[in-house]
XYZ file of C-alpha atoms in Angstrom:
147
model
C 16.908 -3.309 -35.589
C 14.784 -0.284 -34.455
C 13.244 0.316 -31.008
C 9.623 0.276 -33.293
C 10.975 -3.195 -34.042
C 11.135 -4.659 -30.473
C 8.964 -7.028 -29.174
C 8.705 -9.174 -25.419
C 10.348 -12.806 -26.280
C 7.601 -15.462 -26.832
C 5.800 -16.253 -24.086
C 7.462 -13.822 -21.917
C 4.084 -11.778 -21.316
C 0.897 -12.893 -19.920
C -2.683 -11.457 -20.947
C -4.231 -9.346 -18.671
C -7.059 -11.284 -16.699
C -10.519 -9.441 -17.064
C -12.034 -9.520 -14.637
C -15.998 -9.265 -14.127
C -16.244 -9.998 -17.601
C -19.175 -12.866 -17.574
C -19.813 -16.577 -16.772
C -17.107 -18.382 -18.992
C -14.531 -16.104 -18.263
C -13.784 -17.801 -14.915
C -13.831 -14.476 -13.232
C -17.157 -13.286 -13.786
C -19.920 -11.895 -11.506
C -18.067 -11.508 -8.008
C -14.819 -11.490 -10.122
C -12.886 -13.507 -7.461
C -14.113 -11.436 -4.177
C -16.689 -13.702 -3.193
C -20.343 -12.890 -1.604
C -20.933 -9.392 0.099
C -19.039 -8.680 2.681
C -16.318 -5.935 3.932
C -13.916 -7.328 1.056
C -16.313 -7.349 -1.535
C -17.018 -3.945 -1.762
C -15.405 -1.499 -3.263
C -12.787 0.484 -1.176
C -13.409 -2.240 1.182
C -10.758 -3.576 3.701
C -8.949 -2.581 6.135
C -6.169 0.783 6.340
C -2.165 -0.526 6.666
C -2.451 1.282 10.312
C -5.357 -0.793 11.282
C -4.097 -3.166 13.978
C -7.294 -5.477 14.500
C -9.227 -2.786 17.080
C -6.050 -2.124 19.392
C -4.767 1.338 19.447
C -3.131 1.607 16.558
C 1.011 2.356 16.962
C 0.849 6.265 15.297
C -1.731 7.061 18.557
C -0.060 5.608 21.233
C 3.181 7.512 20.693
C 3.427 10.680 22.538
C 3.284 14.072 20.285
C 7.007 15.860 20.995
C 8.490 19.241 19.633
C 7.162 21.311 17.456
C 7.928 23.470 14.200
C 9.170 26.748 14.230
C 8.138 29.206 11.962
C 9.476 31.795 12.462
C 13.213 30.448 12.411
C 15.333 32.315 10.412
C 18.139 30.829 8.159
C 21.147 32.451 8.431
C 24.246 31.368 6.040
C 27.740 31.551 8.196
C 31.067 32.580 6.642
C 34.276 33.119 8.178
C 37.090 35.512 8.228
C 39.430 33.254 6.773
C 37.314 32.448 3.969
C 37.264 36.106 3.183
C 40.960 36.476 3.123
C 41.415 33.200 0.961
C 38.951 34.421 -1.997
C 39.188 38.072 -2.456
C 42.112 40.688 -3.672
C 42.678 43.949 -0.889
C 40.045 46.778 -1.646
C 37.075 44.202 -3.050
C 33.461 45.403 -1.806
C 31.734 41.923 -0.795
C 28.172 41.824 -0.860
C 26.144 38.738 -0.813
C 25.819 38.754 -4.333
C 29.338 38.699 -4.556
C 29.681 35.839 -2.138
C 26.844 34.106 -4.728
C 28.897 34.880 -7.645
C 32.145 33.208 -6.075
C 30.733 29.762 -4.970
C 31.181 30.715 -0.877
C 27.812 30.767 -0.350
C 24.887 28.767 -2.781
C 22.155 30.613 -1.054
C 21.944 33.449 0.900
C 18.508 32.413 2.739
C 17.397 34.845 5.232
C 21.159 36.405 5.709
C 24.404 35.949 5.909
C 26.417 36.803 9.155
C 30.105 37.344 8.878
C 32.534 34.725 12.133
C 35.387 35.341 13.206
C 37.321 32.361 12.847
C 40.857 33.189 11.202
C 43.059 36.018 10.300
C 42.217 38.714 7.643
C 44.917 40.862 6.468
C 43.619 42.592 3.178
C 41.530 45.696 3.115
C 38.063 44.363 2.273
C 34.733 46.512 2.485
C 31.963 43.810 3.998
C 28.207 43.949 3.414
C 26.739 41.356 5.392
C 23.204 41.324 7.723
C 25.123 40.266 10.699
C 28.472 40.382 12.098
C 30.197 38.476 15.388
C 32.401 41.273 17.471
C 35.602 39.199 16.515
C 34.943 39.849 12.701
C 34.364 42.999 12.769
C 37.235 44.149 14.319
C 39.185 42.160 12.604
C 37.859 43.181 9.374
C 38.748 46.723 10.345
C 42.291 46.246 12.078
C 43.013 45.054 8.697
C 41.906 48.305 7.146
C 38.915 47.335 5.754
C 34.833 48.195 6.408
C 32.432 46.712 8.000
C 28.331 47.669 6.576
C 25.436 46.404 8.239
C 22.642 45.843 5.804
């Protein structure tokens, strides 16, 4: 058997009703939607939202926040995360963080926290830094360059 060979089981499909298609087709001239009226138009009826002339629910609910624009997106990394993934005298760059899995997108910057201990000589490139990281990114020897 091929898929070119497979058909519906007997009976398993209907035909299609025409509708609109004459007199003897049962559904001819009005094709089901009666004399004139909203209904019988095309387009005709009413929206989901339309609640019979009441208010509908979407306009009696208050408006609240808004949308910031101009947020920014910045991609945290920690210390410890450092220390875990690199060998002593690695430059890390945000490509580099890319290239290692620790970060999937670097977004509008990443900024370097200071949660854990460092102890290998690592040169950072980052956008942003907290005061704990840096210093502890340089007690352990290592650099710390704003981009």
């Amino acid at each position: 058997m091929k898929l070119h060979n497979l058909r519906p089981a007997e009976g398993a499909r209907d035909k299609a009703v025409r509708k609109g298609r004459g007199v003897g087709s049962t559904l001819g001239k009005t094709a089901g939607r009666g004399h004139k009226g909203q209904k019988a138009r095309s387009g005709g009826g009413k929206g989901p939202y339309f609640e019979g002339g009441q208010t509908p629910l979407q306009r009696r609910m208050p408006k609240r926040g808004f949308t910031n624009i101009f947020r920014q997106e910045i991609v945290e990394i920690n210390v410890k995360q450092l220390e875990e993934r690199f060998e002593a005298g690695t430059v890390v760059t945000p490509e580099v963080l890319v290239e290692s899995g620790l970060v999937k997108n670097v977004r509008d910057g990443i900024k370097i926290l200071g949660n854990g201990d460092i102890s290998k000589a690592l040169t950072v490139r980052a956008q942003r830094f907290s005061k704990s990281a840096a210093e502890k990114i340089i007690a352990a020897g290592g650099q710390v360059e704003v981009i």
